[in-house]
Amino acid sequence: MDSGWRTPAGSRRRVMVVADPSREASGALEWALYHAVAEHDELLLLHLEHPGESTPPRRSASAPSTFTLFLRRPPSLVSAGVSEHDSGGGGTNAGPVFLEAMRAKCEAAQPTVKVQIERVEMEGMGKATKILERAQLHCVDLLVIGQRRSSVGFLG
């Protein structure tokens, strides 16, 4: 599907997807992978954290997250250690499991796309302000954000 806004052949685009463990973020990633990202583009997964949230509590191996089930990945593939770019200051600790699952999904769907993960503390800024700041810093060509819709209830 050609949407008409692709850059000329040979030039790479940077696509940023705001990443969190929600269904909406997973849907945004799916859309980006299958409709927006082309060969050799760069995909940046941006995860915003509140100060002090850098190491969330671990789930037990017997209780996979909803996000892992949504991606249909067995826990053994998701829990493999993956290096990431951590701009939240200090430390090289492994990220939350859902970020590793998102990276694995990207690499499976688009093997030639360079995937980076960036974890950023919000530091008192609003979420939208921080997202736009990071998009400008990385000279992003396309920003993809999941949308949460309100339920329409039962129709009937």
Short mmCIF file of C-alpha atoms in Angstrom, two decimals:
data_model
loop_
_atom_site.label_atom_id
_atom_site.label_comp_id
_atom_site.label_asym_id
_atom_site.label_seq_id
_atom_site.Cartn_x
_atom_site.Cartn_y
_atom_site.Cartn_z
CA MET A 1 0.00 0.00 0.00
CA ASP A 2 1.60 3.26 -1.13
CA SER A 3 0.37 6.28 0.78
CA GLY A 4 2.29 8.76 -1.37
CA TRP A 5 4.49 10.26 1.38
CA ARG A 6 7.52 7.98 1.16
CA THR A 7 10.92 9.60 0.80
CA PRO A 8 12.99 9.17 -2.40
CA ALA A 9 14.71 5.82 -2.99
CA GLY A 10 17.94 5.40 -1.06
CA SER A 11 17.08 7.71 1.82
CA ARG A 12 16.26 6.34 5.24
CA ARG A 13 13.36 7.54 7.30
CA ARG A 14 13.15 7.60 11.06
CA VAL A 15 9.87 6.39 12.49
CA MET A 16 9.15 6.76 16.20
CA VAL A 17 6.51 4.68 17.99
CA VAL A 18 5.52 5.55 21.55
CA ALA A 19 5.85 2.26 23.44
CA ASP A 20 4.01 1.10 26.54
CA PRO A 21 2.34 -2.19 27.53
CA SER A 22 -1.11 -1.16 26.25
CA ARG A 23 -3.09 -2.65 23.36
CA GLU A 24 -3.12 0.76 21.73
CA ALA A 25 0.68 0.95 21.63
CA SER A 26 0.81 -2.55 20.20
CA GLY A 27 -1.67 -1.53 17.51
CA ALA A 28 0.43 1.54 16.70
CA LEU A 29 3.51 -0.67 16.34
CA GLU A 30 1.64 -3.11 14.08
CA TRP A 31 0.46 -0.23 11.87
CA ALA A 32 3.96 1.23 11.67
CA LEU A 33 5.54 -2.13 10.79
CA TYR A 34 3.09 -3.04 8.05
CA HIS A 35 2.09 0.35 6.62
CA ALA A 36 4.80 2.93 7.32
CA VAL A 37 8.23 1.31 7.63
CA ALA A 38 10.18 0.34 4.51
CA GLU A 39 13.45 -1.57 4.10
CA HIS A 40 16.44 -0.01 5.85
CA ASP A 41 14.37 2.61 7.69
CA GLU A 42 15.06 3.25 11.37
CA LEU A 43 12.43 2.50 14.00
CA LEU A 44 12.70 4.08 17.43
CA LEU A 45 10.57 2.73 20.28
CA LEU A 46 10.15 5.51 22.84
CA HIS A 47 9.07 4.58 26.37
CA LEU A 48 8.31 7.36 28.86
CA GLU A 49 8.83 6.61 32.53
CA HIS A 50 7.98 8.53 35.65
CA PRO A 51 11.01 9.22 37.89
CA GLY A 52 11.84 6.14 39.94
CA GLU A 53 9.97 3.80 37.57
CA SER A 54 13.05 2.48 35.74
CA THR A 55 12.82 -1.02 37.21
CA PRO A 56 9.21 -2.18 37.35
CA PRO A 57 8.32 -5.23 39.42
CA ARG A 58 9.01 -8.45 37.55
CA ARG A 59 6.22 -10.86 36.71
CA SER A 60 6.61 -14.51 37.49
CA ALA A 61 7.45 -16.75 34.53
CA SER A 62 4.12 -18.55 34.95
CA ALA A 63 2.09 -15.32 34.54
CA PRO A 64 2.79 -13.81 31.11
CA SER A 65 1.68 -10.25 30.54
CA THR A 66 -1.31 -9.36 28.38
CA PHE A 67 1.08 -7.69 25.96
CA THR A 68 3.11 -10.90 25.56
CA LEU A 69 -0.05 -12.87 24.87
CA PHE A 70 -1.21 -10.25 22.39
CA LEU A 71 2.04 -10.58 20.44
CA ARG A 72 1.67 -14.37 20.53
CA ARG A 73 5.25 -14.83 21.64
CA PRO A 74 6.23 -17.59 24.04
CA PRO A 75 7.73 -16.25 27.30
CA SER A 76 11.11 -17.88 26.51
CA LEU A 77 11.55 -15.66 23.43
CA VAL A 78 10.41 -12.53 25.20
CA SER A 79 12.60 -12.86 28.28
CA ALA A 80 15.90 -13.03 26.36
CA GLY A 81 18.23 -10.19 27.34
CA VAL A 82 18.41 -7.38 24.80
CA SER A 83 20.67 -4.35 24.91
CA GLU A 84 19.00 -0.99 24.66
CA HIS A 85 19.78 2.71 24.59
CA ASP A 86 18.87 4.14 27.99
CA SER A 87 18.74 7.93 28.07
CA GLY A 88 17.07 8.08 31.46
CA GLY A 89 20.42 8.48 33.17
CA GLY A 90 22.85 5.87 34.46
CA GLY A 91 22.80 2.12 34.36
CA THR A 92 22.44 -0.49 31.68
CA ASN A 93 19.70 -2.54 33.27
CA ALA A 94 17.44 -4.60 31.04
CA GLY A 95 14.18 -2.91 30.14
CA PRO A 96 10.67 -4.01 30.83
CA VAL A 97 9.66 -7.26 29.17
CA PHE A 98 7.17 -5.56 26.84
CA LEU A 99 9.97 -3.47 25.26
CA GLU A 100 11.94 -6.62 24.52
CA ALA A 101 8.79 -8.20 23.05
CA MET A 102 8.22 -5.15 20.86
CA ARG A 103 11.80 -5.29 19.59
CA ALA A 104 11.44 -9.01 18.80
CA LYS A 105 8.19 -8.29 16.92
CA CYS A 106 9.94 -5.59 14.87
CA GLU A 107 12.89 -7.81 14.01
CA ALA A 108 10.60 -10.66 12.98
CA ALA A 109 8.35 -8.48 10.80
CA GLN A 110 11.04 -6.21 9.29
CA PRO A 111 14.52 -7.80 9.57
CA THR A 112 16.27 -5.02 7.59
CA VAL A 113 14.93 -2.21 9.79
CA LYS A 114 17.24 -0.86 12.49
CA VAL A 115 15.35 -0.95 15.81
CA GLN A 116 16.33 1.15 18.82
CA ILE A 117 14.73 1.42 22.23
CA GLU A 118 14.88 4.66 24.18
CA ARG A 119 13.69 4.94 27.77
CA VAL A 120 13.23 8.50 29.00
CA GLU A 121 12.16 9.91 32.35
CA MET A 122 9.42 12.52 32.07
CA GLU A 123 11.04 14.82 34.69
CA GLY A 124 7.91 16.85 35.44
CA MET A 125 7.08 17.58 31.81
CA GLY A 126 3.79 16.64 30.24
CA LYS A 127 3.77 13.43 28.25
CA ALA A 128 2.97 15.13 24.92
CA THR A 129 5.69 17.75 25.44
CA LYS A 130 8.31 15.08 26.16
CA ILE A 131 7.27 12.99 23.13
CA LEU A 132 7.54 16.00 20.81
CA GLU A 133 10.87 17.02 22.34
CA ARG A 134 12.35 13.55 21.70
CA ALA A 135 10.89 13.43 18.17
CA GLN A 136 12.56 16.75 17.33
CA LEU A 137 15.84 15.68 18.94
CA HIS A 138 15.98 12.53 16.78
CA CYS A 139 14.77 14.33 13.61
CA VAL A 140 11.88 11.88 13.29
CA ASP A 141 10.07 11.76 9.95
CA LEU A 142 6.96 10.02 11.29
CA LEU A 143 5.57 9.80 14.83
CA VAL A 144 3.09 6.99 15.56
CA ILE A 145 1.01 7.03 18.76
CA GLY A 146 -1.70 4.57 19.75
CA GLN A 147 -5.21 5.90 20.27
CA ARG A 148 -7.47 4.88 23.12
CA ARG A 149 -11.13 5.01 22.17
CA SER A 150 -14.03 5.07 24.55
CA SER A 151 -16.34 2.09 24.47
CA VAL A 152 -19.63 2.50 22.62
CA GLY A 153 -21.24 -0.11 24.83
CA PHE A 154 -23.55 -2.81 23.63
CA LEU A 155 -25.46 -2.09 20.48
CA GLY A 156 -28.55 -3.98 20.15
#
